[in-house]
mmCIF file of C-alpha atoms in Angstrom:
data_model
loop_
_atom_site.group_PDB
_atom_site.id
_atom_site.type_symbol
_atom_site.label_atom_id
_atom_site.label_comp_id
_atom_site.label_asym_id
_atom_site.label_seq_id
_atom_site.Cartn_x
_atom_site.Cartn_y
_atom_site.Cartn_z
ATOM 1 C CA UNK A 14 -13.851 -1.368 27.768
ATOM 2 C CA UNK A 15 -11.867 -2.138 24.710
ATOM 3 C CA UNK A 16 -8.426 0.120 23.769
ATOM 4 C CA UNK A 17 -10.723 1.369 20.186
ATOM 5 C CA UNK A 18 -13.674 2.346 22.698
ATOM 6 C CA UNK A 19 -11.074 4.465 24.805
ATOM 7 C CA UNK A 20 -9.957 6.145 21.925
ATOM 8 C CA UNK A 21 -12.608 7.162 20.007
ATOM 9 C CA UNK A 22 -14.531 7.965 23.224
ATOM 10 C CA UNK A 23 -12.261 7.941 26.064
ATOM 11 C CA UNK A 24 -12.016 12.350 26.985
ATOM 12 C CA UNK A 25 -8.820 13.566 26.171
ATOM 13 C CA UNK A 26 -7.194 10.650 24.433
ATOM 14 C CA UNK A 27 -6.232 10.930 21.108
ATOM 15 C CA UNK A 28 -6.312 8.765 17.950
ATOM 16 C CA UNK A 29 -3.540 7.119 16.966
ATOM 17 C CA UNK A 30 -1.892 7.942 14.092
ATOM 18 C CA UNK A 31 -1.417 4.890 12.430
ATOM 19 C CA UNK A 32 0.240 6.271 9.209
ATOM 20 C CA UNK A 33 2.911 7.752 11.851
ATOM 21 C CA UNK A 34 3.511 3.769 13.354
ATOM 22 C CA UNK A 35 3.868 2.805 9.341
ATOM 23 C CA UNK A 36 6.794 5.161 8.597
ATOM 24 C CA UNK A 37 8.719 4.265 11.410
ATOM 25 C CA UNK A 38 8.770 1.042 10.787
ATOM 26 C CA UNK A 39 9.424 1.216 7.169
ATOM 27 C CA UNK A 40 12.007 3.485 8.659
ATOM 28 C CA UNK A 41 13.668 0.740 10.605
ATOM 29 C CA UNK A 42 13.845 -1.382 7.379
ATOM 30 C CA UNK A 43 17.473 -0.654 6.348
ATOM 31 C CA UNK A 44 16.968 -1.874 2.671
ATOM 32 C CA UNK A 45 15.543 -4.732 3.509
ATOM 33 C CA UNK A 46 12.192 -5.559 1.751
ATOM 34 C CA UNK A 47 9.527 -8.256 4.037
ATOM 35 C CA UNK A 48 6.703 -10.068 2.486
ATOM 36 C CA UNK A 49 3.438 -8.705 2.832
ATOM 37 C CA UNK A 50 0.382 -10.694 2.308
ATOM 38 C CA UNK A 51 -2.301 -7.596 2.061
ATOM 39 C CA UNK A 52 -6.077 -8.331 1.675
ATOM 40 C CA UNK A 53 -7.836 -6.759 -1.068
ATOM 41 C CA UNK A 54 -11.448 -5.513 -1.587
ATOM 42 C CA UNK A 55 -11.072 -4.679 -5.349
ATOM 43 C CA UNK A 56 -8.622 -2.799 -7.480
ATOM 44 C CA UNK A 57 -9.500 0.792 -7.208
ATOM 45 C CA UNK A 58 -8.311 0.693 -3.672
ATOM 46 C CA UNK A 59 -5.792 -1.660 -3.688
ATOM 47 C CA UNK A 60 -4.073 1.044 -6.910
ATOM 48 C CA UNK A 61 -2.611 3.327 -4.221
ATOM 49 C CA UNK A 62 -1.812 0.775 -1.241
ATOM 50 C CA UNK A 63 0.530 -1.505 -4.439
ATOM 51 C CA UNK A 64 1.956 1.429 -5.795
ATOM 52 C CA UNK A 65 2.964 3.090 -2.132
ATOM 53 C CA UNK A 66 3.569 -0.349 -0.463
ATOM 54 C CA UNK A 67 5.532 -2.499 -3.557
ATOM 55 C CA UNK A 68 8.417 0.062 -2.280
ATOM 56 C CA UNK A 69 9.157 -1.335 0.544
ATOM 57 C CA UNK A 70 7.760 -4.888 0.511
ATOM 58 C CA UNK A 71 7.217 -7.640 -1.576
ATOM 59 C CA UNK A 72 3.258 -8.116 -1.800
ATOM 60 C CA UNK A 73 0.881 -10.562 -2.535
ATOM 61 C CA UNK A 74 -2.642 -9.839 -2.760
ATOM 62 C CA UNK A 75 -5.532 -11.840 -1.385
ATOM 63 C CA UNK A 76 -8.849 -11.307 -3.003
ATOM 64 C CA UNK A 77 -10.923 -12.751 -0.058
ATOM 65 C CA UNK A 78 -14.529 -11.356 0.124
ATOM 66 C CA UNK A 79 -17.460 -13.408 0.328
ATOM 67 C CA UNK A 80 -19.378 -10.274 0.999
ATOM 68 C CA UNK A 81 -19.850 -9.325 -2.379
ATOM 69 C CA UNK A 82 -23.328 -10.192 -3.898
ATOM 70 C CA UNK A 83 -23.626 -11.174 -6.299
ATOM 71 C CA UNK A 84 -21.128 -14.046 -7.730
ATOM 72 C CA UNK A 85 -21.083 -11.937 -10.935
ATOM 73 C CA UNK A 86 -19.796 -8.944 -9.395
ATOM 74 C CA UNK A 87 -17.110 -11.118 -7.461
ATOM 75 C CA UNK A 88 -16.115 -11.913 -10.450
ATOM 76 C CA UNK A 89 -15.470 -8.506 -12.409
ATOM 77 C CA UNK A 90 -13.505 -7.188 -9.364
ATOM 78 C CA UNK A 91 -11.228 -9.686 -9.036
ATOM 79 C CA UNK A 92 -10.493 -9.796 -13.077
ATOM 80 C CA UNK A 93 -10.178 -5.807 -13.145
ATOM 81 C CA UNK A 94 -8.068 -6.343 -9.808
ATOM 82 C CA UNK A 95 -5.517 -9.358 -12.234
ATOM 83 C CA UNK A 96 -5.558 -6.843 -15.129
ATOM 84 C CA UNK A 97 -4.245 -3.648 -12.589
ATOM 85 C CA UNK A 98 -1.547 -5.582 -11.559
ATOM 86 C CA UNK A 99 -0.272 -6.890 -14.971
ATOM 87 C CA UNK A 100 -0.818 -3.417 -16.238
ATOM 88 C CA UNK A 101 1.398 -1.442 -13.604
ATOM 89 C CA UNK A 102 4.764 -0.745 -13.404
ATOM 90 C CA UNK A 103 5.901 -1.602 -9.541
ATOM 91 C CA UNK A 104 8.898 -1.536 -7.841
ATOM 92 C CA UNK A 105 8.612 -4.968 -6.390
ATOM 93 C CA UNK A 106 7.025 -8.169 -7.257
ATOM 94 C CA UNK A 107 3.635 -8.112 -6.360
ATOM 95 C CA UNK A 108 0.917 -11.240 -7.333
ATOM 96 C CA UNK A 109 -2.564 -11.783 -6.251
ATOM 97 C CA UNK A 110 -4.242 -14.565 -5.472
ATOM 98 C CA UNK A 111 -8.116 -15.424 -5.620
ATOM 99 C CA UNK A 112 -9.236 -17.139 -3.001
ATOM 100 C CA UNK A 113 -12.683 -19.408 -3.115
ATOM 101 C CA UNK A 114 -15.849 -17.503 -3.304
ATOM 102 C CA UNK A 115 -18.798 -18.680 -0.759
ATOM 103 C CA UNK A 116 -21.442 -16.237 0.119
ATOM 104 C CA UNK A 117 -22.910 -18.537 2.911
ATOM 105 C CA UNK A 118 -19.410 -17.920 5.049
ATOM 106 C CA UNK A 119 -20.234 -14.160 5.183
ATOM 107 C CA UNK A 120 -23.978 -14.302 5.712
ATOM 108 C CA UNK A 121 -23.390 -16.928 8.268
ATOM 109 C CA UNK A 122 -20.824 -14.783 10.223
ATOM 110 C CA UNK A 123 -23.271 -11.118 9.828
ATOM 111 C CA UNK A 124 -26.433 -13.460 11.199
ATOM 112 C CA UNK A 125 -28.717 -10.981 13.283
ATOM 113 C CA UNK A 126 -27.114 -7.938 12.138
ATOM 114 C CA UNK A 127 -28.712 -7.637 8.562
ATOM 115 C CA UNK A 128 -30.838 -4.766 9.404
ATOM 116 C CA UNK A 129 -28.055 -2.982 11.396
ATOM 117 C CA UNK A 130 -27.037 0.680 9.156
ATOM 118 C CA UNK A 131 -23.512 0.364 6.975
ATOM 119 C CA UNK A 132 -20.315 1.035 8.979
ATOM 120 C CA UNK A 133 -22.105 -0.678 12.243
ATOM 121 C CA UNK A 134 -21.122 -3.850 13.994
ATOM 122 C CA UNK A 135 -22.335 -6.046 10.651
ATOM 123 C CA UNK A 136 -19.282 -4.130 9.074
ATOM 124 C CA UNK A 137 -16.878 -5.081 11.903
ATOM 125 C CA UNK A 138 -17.652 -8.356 11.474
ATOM 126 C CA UNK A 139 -17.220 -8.600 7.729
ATOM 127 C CA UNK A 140 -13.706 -6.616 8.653
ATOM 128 C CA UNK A 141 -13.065 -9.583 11.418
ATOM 129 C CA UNK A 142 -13.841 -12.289 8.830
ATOM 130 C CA UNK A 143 -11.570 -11.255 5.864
ATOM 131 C CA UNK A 144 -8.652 -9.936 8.220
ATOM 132 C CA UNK A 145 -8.743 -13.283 9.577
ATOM 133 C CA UNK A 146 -8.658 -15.199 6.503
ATOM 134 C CA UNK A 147 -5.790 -12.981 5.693
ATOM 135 C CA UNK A 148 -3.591 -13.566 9.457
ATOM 136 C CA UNK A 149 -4.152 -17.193 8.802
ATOM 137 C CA UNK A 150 -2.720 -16.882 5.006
ATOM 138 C CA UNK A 151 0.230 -14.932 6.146
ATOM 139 C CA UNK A 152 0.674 -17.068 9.193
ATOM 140 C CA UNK A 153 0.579 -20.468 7.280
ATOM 141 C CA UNK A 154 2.699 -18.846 3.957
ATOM 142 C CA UNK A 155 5.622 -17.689 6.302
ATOM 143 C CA UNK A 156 4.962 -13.661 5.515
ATOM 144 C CA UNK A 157 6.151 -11.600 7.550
ATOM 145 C CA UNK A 158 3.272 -8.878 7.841
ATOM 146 C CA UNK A 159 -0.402 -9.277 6.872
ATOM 147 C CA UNK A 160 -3.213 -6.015 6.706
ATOM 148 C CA UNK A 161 -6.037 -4.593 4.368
ATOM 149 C CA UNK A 162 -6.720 -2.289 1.802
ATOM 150 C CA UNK A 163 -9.714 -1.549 3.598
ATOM 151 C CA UNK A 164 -8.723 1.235 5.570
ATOM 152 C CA UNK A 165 -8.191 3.464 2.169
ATOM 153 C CA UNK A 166 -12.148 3.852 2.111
ATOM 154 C CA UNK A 167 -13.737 7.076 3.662
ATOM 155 C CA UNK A 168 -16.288 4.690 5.190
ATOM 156 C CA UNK A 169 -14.576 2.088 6.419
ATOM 157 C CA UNK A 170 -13.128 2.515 10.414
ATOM 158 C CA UNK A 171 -9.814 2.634 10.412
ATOM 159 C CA UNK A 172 -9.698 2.015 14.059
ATOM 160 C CA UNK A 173 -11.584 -0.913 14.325
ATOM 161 C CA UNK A 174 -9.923 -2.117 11.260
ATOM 162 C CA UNK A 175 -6.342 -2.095 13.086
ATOM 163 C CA UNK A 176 -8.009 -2.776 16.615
ATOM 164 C CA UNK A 177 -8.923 -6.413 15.048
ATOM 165 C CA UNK A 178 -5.332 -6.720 12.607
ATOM 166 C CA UNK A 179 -3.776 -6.497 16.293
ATOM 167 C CA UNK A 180 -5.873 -9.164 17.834
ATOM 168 C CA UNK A 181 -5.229 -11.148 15.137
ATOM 169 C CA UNK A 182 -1.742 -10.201 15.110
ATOM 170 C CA UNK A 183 -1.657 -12.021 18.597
ATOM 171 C CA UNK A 184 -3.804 -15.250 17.821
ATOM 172 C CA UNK A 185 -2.088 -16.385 14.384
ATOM 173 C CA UNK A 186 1.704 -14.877 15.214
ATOM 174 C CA UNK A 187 2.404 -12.869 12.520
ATOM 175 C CA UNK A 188 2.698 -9.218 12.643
ATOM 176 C CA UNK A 189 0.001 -6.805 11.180
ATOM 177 C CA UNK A 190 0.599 -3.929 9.222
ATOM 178 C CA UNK A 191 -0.539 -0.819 11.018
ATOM 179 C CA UNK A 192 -2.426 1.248 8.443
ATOM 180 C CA UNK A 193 -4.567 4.332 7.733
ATOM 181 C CA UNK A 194 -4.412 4.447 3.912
ATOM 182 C CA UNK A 195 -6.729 7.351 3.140
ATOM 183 C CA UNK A 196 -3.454 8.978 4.779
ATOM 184 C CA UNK A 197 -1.232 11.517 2.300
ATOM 185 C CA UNK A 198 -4.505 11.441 -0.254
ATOM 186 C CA UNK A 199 -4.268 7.717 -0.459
ATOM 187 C CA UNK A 200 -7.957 7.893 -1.219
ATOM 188 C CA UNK A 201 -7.568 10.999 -3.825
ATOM 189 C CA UNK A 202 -4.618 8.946 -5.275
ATOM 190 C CA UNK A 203 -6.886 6.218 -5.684
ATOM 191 C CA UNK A 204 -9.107 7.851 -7.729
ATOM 192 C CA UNK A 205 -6.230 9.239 -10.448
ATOM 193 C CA UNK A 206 -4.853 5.439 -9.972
ATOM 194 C CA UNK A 207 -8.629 4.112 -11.268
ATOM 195 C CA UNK A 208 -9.085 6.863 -13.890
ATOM 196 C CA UNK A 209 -5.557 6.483 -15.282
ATOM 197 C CA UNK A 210 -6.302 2.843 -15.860
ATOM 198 C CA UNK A 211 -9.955 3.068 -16.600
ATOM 199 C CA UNK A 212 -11.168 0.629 -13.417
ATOM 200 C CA UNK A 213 -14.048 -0.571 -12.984
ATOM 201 C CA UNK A 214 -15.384 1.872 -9.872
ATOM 202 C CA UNK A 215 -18.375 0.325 -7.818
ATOM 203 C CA UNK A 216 -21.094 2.424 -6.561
ATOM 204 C CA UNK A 217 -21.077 0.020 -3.377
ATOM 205 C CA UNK A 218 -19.222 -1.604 -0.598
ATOM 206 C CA UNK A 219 -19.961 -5.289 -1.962
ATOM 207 C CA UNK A 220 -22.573 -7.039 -0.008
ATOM 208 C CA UNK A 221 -26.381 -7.187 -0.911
ATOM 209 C CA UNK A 222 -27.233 -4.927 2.471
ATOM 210 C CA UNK A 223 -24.597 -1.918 1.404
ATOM 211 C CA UNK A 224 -26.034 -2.172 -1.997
ATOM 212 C CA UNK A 225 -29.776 -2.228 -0.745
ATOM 213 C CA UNK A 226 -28.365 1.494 0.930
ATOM 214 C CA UNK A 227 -26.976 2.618 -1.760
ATOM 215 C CA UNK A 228 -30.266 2.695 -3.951
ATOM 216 C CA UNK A 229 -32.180 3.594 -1.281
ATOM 217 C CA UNK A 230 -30.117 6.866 -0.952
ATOM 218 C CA UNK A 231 -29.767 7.272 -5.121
ATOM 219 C CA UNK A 232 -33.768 7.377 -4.276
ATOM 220 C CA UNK A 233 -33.842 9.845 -2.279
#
């Protein structure tokens, strides 16, 4: 039975308050600022993690999602993500690099679970495929922690999410991140963030089965 499993289902054991495990080790800093290579999903919710991170750490960003469906909408997010950071004022440098865009890695890796409902084991494995990508980026670049915007989304399991940065964590030796971002209204901020410099907001997660949900409940 996995440590995430215990957790969310194991009696009396609590969560773990991964916001908590952030501060004290930006606490244990002592002015110094790491590199962070931090996987983003698209700009709205990578607006709050830059502008709370790029204090403490020097950031690049890895657009890395071969989820999204279809190539056109890859596209749009990762120019509106370009045009956020060029736009914001940030304490530290932070760049962004796009990586290549193939749709057959992610359908390849969600095989058999395309019917499974959005935040399911489909998800976990599109969490497991980026996060990866990302540990072996950091890894290979020298950075000295790697995570995910991800965990900023309402939707998205923050447990699982840091359950598999820690495995990875272990495989590629470099250290992850530990994250909850919706944390302190990171998700609220978001929203001001993506307003404030008129973002383009999708209505969906990225990939063709989220988006299939999504109009199914707009039907409803």
């Amino acid at each position: 039975m996995s440590d995430w499993f215990c957790r969310l289902y194991g009696g009396n054991m609590e969560k773990i308050n991964y916001q908590k495990r952030l501060d004290k080790l930006i606490a244990g800093f002592g002015g110094e600022i790491p590199t962070l290579l931090l996987h983003s999903c698209c700009a709205p919710c990578s607006s709050y993690c830059i502008e709370y991170l790029s204090q403490y750490f020097r950031i690049t960003l890895l657009y890395y999602n071969p989820n999204i469906s279809p190539a056109e909408e890859f596209t749009k997010r990762s120019e509106e993500l370009k045009r956020l950071v060029s736009e914001m004022s940030l304490p530290n440098p932070v760049s962004v690099v796009i990586d290549d865009y193939d749709p057959n890695e992610f359908l390849s890796k969600v095989k058999g679970l395309e019917n499974v409902p959005e935040g399911g084991e489909r998800c976990f494995e599109c969490y497991r495929l980026r996060l990866e990508r990302a540990a072996r980026y950091a890894a290979n670049g020298g950075f000295d922690y790697f995570c995910s915007t991800l965990s900023i989304s309402p939707r998205k399991n923050c447990e699982k999410l840091n359950e598999i940065g820690d495995e990875l964590s272990e495989i590629y030796s470099v250290k992850h991140l530990p994250n909850d971002f919706k944390k302190r209204n990171g998700f609220k901020r978001s929203v001001e963030l993506s307003e404030q410099y008129r973002l383009y907001r999708q209505s969906y997660c990225g990939c063709v089965f989220s988006k299939a949900e999504n109009q199914t409940r707009n039907k409803v």
